[in-house]
Backbone as CSV, one residue per row, in Angstrom:
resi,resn,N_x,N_y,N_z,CA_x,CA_y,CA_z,C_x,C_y,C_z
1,UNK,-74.483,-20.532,-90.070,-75.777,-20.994,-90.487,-76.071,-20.420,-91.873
2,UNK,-76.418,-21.330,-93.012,-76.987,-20.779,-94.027,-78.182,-20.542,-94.301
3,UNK,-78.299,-19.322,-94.626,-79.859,-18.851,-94.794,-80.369,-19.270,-95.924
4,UNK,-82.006,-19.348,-95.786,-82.544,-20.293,-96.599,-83.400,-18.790,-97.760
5,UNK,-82.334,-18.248,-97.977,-83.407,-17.409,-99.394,-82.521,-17.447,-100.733
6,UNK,-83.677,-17.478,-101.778,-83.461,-17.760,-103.121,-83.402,-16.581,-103.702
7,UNK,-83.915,-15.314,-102.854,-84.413,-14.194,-103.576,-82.975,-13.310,-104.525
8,UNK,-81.933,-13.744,-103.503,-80.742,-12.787,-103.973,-79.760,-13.212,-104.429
9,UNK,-79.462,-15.137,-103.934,-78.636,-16.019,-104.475,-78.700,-15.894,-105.761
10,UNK,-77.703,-16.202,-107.176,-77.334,-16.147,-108.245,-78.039,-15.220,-108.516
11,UNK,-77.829,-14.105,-108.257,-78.274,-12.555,-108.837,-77.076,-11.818,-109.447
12,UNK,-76.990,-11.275,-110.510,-75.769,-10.896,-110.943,-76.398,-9.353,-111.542
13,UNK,-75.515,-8.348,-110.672,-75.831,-7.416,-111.035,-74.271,-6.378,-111.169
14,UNK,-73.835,-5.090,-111.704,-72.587,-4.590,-111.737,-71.815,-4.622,-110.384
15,UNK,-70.815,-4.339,-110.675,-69.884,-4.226,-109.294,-70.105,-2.991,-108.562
16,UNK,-70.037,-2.107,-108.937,-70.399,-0.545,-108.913,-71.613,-0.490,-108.120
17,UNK,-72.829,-1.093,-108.560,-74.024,-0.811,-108.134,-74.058,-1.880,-107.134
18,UNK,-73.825,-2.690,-106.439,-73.939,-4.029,-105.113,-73.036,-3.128,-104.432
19,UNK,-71.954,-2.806,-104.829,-70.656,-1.895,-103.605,-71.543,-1.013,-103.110
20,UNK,-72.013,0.060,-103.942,-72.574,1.183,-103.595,-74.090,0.726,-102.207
21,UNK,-74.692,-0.009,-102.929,-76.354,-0.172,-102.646,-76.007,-1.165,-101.536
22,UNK,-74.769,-2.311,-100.623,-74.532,-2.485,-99.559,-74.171,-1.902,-98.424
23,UNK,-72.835,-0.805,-99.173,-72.583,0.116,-98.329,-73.931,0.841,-97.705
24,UNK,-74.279,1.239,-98.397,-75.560,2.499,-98.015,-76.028,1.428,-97.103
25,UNK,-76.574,-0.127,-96.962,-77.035,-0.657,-96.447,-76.566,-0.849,-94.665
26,UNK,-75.168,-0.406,-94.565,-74.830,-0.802,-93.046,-73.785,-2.203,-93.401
27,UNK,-73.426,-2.702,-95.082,-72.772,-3.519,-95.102,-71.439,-2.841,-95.144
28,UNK,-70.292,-3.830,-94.983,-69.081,-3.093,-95.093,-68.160,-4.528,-96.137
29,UNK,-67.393,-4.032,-96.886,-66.678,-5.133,-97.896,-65.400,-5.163,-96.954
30,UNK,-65.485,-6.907,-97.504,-63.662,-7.544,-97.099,-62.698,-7.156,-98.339
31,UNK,-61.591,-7.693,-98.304,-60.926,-7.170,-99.202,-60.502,-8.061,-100.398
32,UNK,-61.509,-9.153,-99.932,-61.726,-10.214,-100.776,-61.462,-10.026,-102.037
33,UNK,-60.984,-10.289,-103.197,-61.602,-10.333,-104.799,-61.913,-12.212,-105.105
34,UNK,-63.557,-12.149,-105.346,-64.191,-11.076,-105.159,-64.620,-11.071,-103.864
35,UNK,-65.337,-9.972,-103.395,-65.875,-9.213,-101.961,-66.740,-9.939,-101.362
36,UNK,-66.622,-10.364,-100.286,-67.493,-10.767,-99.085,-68.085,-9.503,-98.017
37,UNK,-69.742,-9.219,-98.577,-69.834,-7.928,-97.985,-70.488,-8.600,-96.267
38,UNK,-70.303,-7.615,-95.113,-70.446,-8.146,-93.724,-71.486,-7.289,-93.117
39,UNK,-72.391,-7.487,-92.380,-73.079,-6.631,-91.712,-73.060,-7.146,-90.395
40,UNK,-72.645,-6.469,-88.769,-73.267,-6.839,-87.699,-74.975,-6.638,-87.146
41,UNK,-75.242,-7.961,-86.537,-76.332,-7.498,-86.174,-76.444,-7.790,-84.529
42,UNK,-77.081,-7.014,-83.728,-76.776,-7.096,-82.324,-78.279,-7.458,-81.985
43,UNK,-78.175,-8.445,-80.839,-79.143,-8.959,-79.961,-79.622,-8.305,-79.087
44,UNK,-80.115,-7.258,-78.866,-80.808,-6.595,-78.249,-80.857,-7.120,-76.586
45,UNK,-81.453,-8.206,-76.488,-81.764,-8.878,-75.300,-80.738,-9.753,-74.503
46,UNK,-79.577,-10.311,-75.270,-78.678,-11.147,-74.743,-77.308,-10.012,-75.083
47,UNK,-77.318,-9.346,-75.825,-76.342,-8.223,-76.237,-75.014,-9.157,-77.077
48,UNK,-75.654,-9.844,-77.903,-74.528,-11.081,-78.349,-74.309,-9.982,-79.494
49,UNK,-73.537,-10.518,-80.741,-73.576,-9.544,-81.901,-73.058,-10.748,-82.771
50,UNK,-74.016,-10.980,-83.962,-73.905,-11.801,-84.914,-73.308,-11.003,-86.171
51,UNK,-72.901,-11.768,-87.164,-72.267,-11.658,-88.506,-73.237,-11.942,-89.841
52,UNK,-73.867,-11.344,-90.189,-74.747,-11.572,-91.899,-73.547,-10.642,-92.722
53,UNK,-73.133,-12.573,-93.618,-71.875,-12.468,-94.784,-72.852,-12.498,-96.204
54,UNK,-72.565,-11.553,-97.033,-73.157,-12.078,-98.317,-71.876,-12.339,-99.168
55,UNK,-71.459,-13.241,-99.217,-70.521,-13.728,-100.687,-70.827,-13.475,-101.845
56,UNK,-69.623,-13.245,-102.732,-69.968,-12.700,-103.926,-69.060,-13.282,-105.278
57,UNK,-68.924,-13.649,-106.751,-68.284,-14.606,-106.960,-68.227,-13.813,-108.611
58,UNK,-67.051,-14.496,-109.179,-67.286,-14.045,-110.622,-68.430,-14.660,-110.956
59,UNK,-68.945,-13.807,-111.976,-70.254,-14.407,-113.026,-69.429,-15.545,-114.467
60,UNK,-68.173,-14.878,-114.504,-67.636,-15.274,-115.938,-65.933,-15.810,-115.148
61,UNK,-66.004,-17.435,-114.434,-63.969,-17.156,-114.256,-62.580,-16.899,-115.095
62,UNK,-62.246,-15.916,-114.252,-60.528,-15.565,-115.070,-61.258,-14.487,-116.234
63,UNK,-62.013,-13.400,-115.534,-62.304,-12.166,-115.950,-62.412,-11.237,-115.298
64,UNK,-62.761,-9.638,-115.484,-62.006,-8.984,-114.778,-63.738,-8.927,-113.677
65,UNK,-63.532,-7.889,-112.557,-65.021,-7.982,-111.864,-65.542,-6.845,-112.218
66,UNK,-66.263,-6.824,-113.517,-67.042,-5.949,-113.870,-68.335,-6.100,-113.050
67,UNK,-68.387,-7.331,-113.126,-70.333,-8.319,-112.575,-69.784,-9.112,-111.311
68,UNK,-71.220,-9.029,-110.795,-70.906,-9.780,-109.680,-72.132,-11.018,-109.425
69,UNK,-71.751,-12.127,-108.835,-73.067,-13.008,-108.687,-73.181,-13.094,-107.051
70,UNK,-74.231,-12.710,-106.685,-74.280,-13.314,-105.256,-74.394,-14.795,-104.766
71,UNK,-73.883,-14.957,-104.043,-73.590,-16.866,-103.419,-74.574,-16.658,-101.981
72,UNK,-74.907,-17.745,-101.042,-76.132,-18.315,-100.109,-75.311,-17.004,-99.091
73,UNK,-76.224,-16.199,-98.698,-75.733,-15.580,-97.345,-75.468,-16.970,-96.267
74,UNK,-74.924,-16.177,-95.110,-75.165,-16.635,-94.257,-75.160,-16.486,-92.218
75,UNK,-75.098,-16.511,-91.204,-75.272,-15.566,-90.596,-74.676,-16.710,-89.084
76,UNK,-73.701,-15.919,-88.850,-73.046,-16.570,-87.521,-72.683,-15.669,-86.282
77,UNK,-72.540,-16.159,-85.312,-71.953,-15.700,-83.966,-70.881,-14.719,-84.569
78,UNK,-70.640,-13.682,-83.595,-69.651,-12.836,-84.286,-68.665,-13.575,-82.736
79,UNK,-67.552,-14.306,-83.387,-66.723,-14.904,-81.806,-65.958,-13.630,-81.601
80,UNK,-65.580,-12.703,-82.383,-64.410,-11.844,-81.790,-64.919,-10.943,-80.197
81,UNK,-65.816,-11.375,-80.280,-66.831,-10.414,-79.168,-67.380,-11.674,-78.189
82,UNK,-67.430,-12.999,-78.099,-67.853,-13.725,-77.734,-66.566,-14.367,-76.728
83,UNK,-66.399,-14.120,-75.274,-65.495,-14.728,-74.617,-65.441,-15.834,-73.923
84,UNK,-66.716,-16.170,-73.867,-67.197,-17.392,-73.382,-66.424,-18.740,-73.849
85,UNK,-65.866,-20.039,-73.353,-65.292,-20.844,-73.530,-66.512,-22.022,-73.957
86,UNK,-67.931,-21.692,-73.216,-68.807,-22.619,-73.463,-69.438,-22.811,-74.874
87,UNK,-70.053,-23.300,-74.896,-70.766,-23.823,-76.183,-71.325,-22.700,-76.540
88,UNK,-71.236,-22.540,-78.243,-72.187,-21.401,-78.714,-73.831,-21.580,-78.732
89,UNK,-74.307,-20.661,-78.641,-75.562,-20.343,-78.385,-76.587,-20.515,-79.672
90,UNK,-77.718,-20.902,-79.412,-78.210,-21.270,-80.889,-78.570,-19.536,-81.462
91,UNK,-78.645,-19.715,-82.701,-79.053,-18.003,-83.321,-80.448,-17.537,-82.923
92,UNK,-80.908,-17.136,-82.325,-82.182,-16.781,-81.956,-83.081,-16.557,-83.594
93,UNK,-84.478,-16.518,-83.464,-85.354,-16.742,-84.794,-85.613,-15.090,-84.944
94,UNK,-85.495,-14.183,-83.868,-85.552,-12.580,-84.397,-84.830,-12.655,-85.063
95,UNK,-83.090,-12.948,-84.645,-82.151,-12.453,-85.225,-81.965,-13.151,-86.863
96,UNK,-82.637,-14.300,-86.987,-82.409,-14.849,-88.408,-83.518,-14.283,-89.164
97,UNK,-84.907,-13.772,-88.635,-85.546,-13.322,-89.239,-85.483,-11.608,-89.413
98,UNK,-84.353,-11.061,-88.496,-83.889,-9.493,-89.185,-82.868,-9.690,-90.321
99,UNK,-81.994,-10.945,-90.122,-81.298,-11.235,-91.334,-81.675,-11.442,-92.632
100,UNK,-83.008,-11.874,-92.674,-83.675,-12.255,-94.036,-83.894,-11.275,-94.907
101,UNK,-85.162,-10.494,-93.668,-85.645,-9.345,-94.233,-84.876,-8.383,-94.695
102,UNK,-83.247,-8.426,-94.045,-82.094,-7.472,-94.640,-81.486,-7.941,-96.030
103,UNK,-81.886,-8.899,-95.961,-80.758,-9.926,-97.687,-82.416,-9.403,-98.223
104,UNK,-83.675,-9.655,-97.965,-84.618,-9.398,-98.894,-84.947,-7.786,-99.272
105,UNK,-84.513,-6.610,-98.595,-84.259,-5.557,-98.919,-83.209,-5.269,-99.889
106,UNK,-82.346,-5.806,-99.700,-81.334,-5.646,-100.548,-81.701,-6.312,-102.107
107,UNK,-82.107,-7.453,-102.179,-82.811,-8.272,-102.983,-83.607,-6.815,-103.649
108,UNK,-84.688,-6.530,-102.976,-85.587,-5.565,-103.551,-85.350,-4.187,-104.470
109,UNK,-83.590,-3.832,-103.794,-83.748,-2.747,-104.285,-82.844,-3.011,-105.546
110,UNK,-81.959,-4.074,-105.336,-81.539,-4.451,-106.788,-81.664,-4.981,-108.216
111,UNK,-83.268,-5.488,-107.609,-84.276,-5.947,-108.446,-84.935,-4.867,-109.390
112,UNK,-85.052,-3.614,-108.837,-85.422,-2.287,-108.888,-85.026,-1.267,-110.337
């Protein structure tokens, strides 16, 4: 599912400072170049555990990654944990609305 915020999409800020200021966040980087940072988030009530991806992209292509631009989060079923054969479950509106407020923290402090 793609999340619907503008706040952090095409934000281009150093590489150095998004690595650092996700990590601290509970995000963890793929080994992507460039980096797809991941955060789990767990359902409390159904005990499911979803995926909020923030993608990340050159600012300038076929240069080195000094900068980074952020691309549309977005936030799915985590299946590696999901054994069920049936149909996936819709994302509950807590869980997309702890996702927001987490891309809009992040938003905030890089704005900062």
């Amino acid at each position: 599912m793609q999340l619907k915020t503008k706040t952090l999409t095409g934000m281009v800020r150093p590489y150095h400072l998004i690595d650092r200021m996700l990590k601290s966040q509970g995000f963890r980087r793929s080994h992507n170049q460039p980096p797809v940072y991941k955060m789990k988030i767990k359902d409390a009530g159904s005990g499911l555990v979803y995926r909020l991806k923030i993608p990340t992209s050159s600012p300038r292509p076929h240069s080195d990654l000094k900068y980074l631009r952020f691309e549309p989060p977005s936030l799915e079923l985590d299946k590696t944990l999901f054994k069920s054969n049936s149909s996936l479950p819709v994302i509950p509106d807590t869980i997309v609305s702890a996702a927001n407020e987490k891309i809009e923290e992040v938003a905030s402090y890089l704005r900062s």
